[in-house]
Coordinates of C-alpha atoms in Angstrom, one line a residue:
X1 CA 94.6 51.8 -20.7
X2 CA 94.2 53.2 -24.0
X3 CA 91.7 51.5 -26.9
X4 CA 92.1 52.9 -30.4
X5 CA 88.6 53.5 -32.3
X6 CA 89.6 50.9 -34.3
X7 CA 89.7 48.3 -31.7
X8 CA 86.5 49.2 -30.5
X9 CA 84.9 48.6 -33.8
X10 CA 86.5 45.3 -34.7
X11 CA 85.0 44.5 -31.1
X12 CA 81.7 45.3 -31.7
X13 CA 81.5 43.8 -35.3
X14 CA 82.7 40.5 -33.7
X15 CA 80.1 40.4 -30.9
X16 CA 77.5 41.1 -33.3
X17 CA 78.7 37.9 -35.6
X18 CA 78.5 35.4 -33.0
X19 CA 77.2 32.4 -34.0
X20 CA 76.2 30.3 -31.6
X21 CA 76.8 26.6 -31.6
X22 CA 79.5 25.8 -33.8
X23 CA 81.7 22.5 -34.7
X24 CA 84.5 24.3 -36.9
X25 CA 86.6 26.2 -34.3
X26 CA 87.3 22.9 -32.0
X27 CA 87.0 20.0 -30.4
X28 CA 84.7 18.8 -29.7
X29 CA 82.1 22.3 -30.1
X30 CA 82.3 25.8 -29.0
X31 CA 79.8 28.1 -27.7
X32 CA 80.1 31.1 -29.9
X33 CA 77.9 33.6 -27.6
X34 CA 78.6 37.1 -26.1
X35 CA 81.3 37.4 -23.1
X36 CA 78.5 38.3 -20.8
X37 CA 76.8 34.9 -21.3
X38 CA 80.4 33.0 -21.0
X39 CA 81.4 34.9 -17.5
X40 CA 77.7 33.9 -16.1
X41 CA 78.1 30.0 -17.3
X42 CA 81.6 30.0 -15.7
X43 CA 80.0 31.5 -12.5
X44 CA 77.3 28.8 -12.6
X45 CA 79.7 26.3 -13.3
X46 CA 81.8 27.5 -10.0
X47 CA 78.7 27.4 -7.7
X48 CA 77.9 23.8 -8.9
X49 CA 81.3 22.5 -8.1
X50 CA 81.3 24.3 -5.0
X51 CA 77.9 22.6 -3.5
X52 CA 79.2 19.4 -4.9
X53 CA 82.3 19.6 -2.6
X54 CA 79.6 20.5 0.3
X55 CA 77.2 17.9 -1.0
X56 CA 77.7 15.5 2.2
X57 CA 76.9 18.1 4.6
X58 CA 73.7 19.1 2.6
X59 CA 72.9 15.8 2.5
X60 CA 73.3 15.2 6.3
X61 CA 70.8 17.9 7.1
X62 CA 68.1 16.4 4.4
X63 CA 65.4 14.0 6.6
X64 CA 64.9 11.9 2.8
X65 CA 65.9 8.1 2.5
X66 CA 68.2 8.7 -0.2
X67 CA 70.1 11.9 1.4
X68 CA 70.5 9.5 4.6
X69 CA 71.5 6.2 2.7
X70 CA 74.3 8.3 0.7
X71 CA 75.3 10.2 3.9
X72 CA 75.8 7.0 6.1
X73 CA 77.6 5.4 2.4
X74 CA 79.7 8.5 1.8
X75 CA 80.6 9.5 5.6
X76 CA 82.6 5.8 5.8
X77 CA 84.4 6.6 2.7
X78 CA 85.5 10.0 2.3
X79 CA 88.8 9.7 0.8
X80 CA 87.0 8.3 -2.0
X81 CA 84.5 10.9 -2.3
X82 CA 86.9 13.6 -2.2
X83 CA 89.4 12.4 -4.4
X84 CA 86.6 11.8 -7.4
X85 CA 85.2 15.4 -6.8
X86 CA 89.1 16.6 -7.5
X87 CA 89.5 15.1 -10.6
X88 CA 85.5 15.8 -11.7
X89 CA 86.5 19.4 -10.7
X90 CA 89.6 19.3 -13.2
X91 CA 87.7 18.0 -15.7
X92 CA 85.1 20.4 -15.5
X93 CA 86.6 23.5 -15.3
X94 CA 88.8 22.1 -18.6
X95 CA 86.4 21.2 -20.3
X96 CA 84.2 24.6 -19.7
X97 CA 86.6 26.8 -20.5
X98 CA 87.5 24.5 -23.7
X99 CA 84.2 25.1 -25.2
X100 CA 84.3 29.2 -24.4
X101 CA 86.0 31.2 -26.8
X102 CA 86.5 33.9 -24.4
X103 CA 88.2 32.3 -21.7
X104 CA 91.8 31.0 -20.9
X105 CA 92.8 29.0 -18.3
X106 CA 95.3 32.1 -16.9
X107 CA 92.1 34.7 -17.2
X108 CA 90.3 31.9 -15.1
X109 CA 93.0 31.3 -12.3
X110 CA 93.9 35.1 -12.1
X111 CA 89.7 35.7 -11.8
X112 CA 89.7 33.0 -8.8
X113 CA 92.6 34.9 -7.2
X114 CA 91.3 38.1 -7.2
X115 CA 87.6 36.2 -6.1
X116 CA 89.5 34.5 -3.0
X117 CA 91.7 38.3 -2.1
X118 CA 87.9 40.4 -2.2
X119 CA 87.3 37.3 0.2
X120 CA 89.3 37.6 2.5
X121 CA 89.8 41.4 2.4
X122 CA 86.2 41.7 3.0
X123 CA 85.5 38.3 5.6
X124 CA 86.5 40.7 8.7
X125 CA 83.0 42.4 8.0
X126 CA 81.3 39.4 7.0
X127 CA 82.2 38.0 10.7
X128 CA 81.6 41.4 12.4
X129 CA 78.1 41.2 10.6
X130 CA 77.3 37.6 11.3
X131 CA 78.6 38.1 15.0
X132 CA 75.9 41.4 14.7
X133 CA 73.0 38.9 13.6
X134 CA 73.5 36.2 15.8
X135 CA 73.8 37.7 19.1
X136 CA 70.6 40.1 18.3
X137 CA 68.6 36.1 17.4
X138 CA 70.4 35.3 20.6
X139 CA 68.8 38.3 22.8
X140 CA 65.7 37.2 21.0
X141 CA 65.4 33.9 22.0
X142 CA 66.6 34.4 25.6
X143 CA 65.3 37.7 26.3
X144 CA 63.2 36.4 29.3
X145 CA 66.3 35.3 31.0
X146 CA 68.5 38.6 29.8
X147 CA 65.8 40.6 31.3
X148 CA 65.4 38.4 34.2
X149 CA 69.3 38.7 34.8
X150 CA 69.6 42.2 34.2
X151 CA 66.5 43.0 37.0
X152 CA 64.1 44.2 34.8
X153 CA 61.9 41.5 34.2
X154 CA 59.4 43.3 36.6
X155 CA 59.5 47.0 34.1
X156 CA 56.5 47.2 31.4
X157 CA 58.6 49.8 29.2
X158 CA 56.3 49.8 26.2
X159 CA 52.7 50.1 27.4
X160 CA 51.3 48.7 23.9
X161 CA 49.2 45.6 22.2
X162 CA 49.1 45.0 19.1
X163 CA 45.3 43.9 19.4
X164 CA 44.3 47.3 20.7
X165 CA 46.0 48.9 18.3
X166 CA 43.6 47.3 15.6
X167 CA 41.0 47.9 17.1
X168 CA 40.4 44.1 18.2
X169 CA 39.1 44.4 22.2
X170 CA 39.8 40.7 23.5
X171 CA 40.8 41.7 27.1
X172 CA 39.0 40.9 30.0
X173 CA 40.2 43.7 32.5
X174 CA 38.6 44.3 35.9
X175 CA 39.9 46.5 38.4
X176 CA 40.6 44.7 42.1
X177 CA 42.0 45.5 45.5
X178 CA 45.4 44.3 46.7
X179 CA 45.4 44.5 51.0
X180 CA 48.9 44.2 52.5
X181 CA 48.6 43.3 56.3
X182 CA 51.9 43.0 57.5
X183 CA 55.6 41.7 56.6
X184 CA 57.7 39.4 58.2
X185 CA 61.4 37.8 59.1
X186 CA 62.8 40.7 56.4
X187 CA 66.8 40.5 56.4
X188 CA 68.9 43.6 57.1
X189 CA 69.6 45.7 54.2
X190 CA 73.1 45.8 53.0
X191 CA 73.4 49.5 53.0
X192 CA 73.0 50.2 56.6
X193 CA 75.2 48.7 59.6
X194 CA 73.6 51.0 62.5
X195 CA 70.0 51.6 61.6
X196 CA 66.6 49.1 61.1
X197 CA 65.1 48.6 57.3
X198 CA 62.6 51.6 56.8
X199 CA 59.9 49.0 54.9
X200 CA 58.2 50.1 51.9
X201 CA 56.3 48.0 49.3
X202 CA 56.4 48.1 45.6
X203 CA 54.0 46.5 42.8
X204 CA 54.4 46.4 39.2
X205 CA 52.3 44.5 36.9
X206 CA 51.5 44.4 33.3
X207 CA 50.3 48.1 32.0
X208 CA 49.6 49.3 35.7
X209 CA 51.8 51.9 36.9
X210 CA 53.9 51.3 39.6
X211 CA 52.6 51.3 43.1
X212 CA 54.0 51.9 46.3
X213 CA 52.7 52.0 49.9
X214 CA 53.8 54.4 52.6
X215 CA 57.8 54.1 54.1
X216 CA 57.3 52.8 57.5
X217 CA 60.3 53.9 59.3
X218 CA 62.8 52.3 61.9
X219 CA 60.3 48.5 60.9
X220 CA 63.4 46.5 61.2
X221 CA 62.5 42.7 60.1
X222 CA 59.0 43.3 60.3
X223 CA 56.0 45.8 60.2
X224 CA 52.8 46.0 59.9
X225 CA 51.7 47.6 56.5
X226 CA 47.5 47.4 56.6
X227 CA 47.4 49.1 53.2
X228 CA 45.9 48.0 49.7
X229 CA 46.5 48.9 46.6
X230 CA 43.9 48.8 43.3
X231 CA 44.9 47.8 39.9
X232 CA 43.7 46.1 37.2
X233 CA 44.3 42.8 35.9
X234 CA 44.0 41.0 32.6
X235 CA 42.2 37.5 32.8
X236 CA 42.9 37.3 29.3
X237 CA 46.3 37.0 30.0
X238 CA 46.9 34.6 32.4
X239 CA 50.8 34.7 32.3
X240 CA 51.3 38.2 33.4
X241 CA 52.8 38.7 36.5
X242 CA 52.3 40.8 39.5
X243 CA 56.2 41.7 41.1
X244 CA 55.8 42.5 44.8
X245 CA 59.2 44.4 46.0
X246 CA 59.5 44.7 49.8
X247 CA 62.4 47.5 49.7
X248 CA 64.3 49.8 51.7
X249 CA 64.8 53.1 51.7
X250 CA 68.2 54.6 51.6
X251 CA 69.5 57.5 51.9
X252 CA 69.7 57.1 47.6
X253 CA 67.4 55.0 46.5
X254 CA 66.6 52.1 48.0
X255 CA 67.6 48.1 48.5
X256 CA 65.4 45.3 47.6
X257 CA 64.4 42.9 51.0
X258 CA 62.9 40.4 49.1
X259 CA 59.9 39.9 46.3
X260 CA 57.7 37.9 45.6
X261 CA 55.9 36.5 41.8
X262 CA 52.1 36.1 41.2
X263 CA 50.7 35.2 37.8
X264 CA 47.1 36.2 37.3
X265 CA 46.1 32.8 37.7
X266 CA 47.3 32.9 41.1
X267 CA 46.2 36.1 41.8
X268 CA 42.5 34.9 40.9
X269 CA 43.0 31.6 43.1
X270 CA 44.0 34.1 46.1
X271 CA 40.9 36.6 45.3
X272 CA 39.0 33.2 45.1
X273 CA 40.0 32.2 48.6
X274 CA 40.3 35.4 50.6
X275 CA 38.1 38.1 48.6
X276 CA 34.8 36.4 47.0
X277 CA 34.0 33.7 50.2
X278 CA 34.3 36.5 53.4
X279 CA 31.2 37.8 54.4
X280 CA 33.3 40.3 56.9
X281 CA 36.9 42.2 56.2
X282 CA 39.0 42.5 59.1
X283 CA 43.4 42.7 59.6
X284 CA 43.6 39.4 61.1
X285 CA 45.3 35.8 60.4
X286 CA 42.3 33.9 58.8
X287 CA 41.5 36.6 56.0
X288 CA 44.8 36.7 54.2
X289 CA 47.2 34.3 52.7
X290 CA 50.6 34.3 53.9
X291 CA 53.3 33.8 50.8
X292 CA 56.9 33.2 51.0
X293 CA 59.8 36.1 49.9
X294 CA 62.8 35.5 48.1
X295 CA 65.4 35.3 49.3
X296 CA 63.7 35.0 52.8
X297 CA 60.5 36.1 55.0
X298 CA 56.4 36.0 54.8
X299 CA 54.1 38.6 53.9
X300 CA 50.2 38.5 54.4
X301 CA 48.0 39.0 51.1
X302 CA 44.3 39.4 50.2
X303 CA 42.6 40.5 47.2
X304 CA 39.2 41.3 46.8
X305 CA 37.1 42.6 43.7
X306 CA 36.6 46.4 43.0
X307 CA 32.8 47.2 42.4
X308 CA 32.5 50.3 40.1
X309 CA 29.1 52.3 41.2
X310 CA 27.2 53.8 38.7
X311 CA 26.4 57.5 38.4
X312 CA 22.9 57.0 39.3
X313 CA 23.6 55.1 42.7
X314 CA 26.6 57.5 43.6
X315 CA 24.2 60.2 43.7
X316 CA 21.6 59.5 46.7
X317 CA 24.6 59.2 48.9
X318 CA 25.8 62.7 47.8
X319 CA 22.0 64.1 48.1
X320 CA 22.2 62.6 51.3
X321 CA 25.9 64.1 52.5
X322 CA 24.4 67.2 51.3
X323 CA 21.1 67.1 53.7
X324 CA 23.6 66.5 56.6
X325 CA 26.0 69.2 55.5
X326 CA 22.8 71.9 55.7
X327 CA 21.5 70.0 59.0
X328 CA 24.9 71.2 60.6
X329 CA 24.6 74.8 59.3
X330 CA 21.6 75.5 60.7
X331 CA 22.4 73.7 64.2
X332 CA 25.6 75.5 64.6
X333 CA 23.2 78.9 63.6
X334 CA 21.1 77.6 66.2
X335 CA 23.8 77.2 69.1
X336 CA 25.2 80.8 68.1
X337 CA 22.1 82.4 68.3
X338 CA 21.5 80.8 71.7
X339 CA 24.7 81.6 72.8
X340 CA 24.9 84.7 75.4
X341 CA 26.6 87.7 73.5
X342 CA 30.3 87.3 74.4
X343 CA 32.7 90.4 75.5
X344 CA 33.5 92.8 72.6
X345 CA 37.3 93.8 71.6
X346 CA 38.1 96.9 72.0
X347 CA 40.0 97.2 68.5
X348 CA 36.8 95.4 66.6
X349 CA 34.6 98.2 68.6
X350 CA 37.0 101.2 66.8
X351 CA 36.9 99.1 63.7
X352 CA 32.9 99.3 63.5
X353 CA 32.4 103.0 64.5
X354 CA 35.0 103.9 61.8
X355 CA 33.2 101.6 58.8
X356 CA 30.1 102.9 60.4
X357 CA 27.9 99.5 61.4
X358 CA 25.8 99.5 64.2
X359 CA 27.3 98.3 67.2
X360 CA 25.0 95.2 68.7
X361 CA 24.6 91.5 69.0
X362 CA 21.2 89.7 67.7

């Protein structure tokens, strides 16, 4: 479209003569103001009538007396409601675009058309988005039980706290000592048809790395483990959990046998009962705690606290290995020296006239 210089200046000269309020161009006034200010008072306008049709939802979701008296009034009589708002809409929308110069009643209902087209030209992305947002607030809310579904719940994948990372030391860790005695009415793995479970452990908990015992091959639906495992635990954090994985191992990878949960609170009523009241440590019944697998068998536990020895009290005990390790030498010089001179290779005999050592035995 084509505008002529002229038409450009008789534009400009009447948006620079508006004036304002005026009684003389109609009933019953006119707002004589630039376009820009007419479109955003129609938008305004629009957006009012629009939250007045919405007005008893708002009003339902508003805890005030007056919101809940005119909810339960308007609910019971909503033909009523409805049917005022239409003809307060008509009267509106008349009446605003009576007192704009700028505006006709076509230019308005060709501007609502081409509003509601963008609408619904554009609502495919508007529901892709929304369908975006609410399933990530979804994950978000349920992400326990997403990652509890998707066996993972037992994986630490980002080894990071936010209170460490300002500097702000509130953890109480302490290192202990996890001793597995044995295992118990394990079912058959899945994977195999002609051959017994080959029985392995494996812990994960919090920060620790993952820790595994020994495979103890051809176990079947039990073994005997007698290992222990150290890591630390946070008693800051009483919610963490220790995941104990009885598995075995396949030919790939290997099948879960059953597991087995313990928070840090439990953990500490276990060291409580089987590591800080024993005088003596031995593999039998009445130092561990027998705890039940999912889906099905026992296994034996004890934990006990790990004492860290200082540099100073480490080093009398390697002084002392020392002593022993120069005792031996000189017994075993001893014994060889007393020992009666043994028969001579020929070969070592030629080697030593050759290099030119004497030939003899102290």
């Amino acid at each position: 479209m084509e505008f002529s210089s002229d038409g450009l200046a008789a534009n400009a000269t009447a948006q620079a003569h508006r004036r304002g309020f005026v009684t003389d161009q109609g009933w019953p006034f006119r707002l004589d103001i630039p376009q820009e200010y007419q479109d955003w008072i129609i938008v305004a306008v629009c957006v009012l009538l629009a939250a007045l049709w919405c007005l008893p939802c708002i009003c339902g979701k508003l805890g005030n007396s007056c919101s809940r008296a005119f909810t339960a009034w308007v609910y019971s009589r909503m033909h009523v409601f409805y049917w005022f708002v239409l003809y307060f809409t008509l009267f509106v929308i008349m009446f605003t675009i009576g007192v704009l110069p700028d505006w006709t009643v076509d230019e308005f209902v060709q501007y609502l058309g081409l509003f509601i087209v963008w609408t619904l030209v554009h609502v495919q992305k508007v529901i892709v988005s929304l369908a975006i947002i609410v399933g990530f607030m979804l994950m978000l809310k349920f992400r326990d039980r997403v990652v509890f579904l998707s066996g993972m719940e037992h994986i630490t994948v980002f080894r990071f706290s936010l209170m460490q990372f300002l500097g702000i030391k509130v953890t109480k860790q302490r290192p202990v000592e996890l001793f597995i005695w044995k295992v118990d009415g394990l079912q058959s793995s899945g994977g195999k048809m002609l051959k017994a479970n080959d029985v392995f452990i494996e812990c994960h908990m919090g920060f620790n790395e993952p820790m595994r015992t020994r495979v103890h091959n051809n176990a079947g639906h039990q073994c005997l483990i007698r290992e222990s495992l150290q890591f630390n635990i946070d008693e800051s954090s009483p919610a963490t959990s220790l995941t104990l994985l009885v598995k075995d191992q396949g030919v790939v990878g290997s099948a879960e046998l059953g597991r087995l949960m313990l928070s840090t609170r439990e953990l500490c009523g276990i060291e409580d009962q089987t590591g800080k009241r024993r005088v003596h440590f031995d593999y039998r019944e009445d130092s561990f705690v027998p705890l039940g697998l999912a889906p099905q068998g026992m296994v034996w536990l004890a934990l006990s606290p790990v004492e860290e020895w200082e540099e100073s009290d480490r080093a009398p005990l390697l002084q002392e290995d020392a002593l022993l390790r120069v005792d031996k030498r000189r017994c075993d010089r001893m014994r060889r020296s007393a020992a009666p001179p043994a028969a001579e290779p020929a070969f070592v005999g030629r080697w030593l006239a050759v290099a030119g050592a004497p030939r003899g035995h102290a």
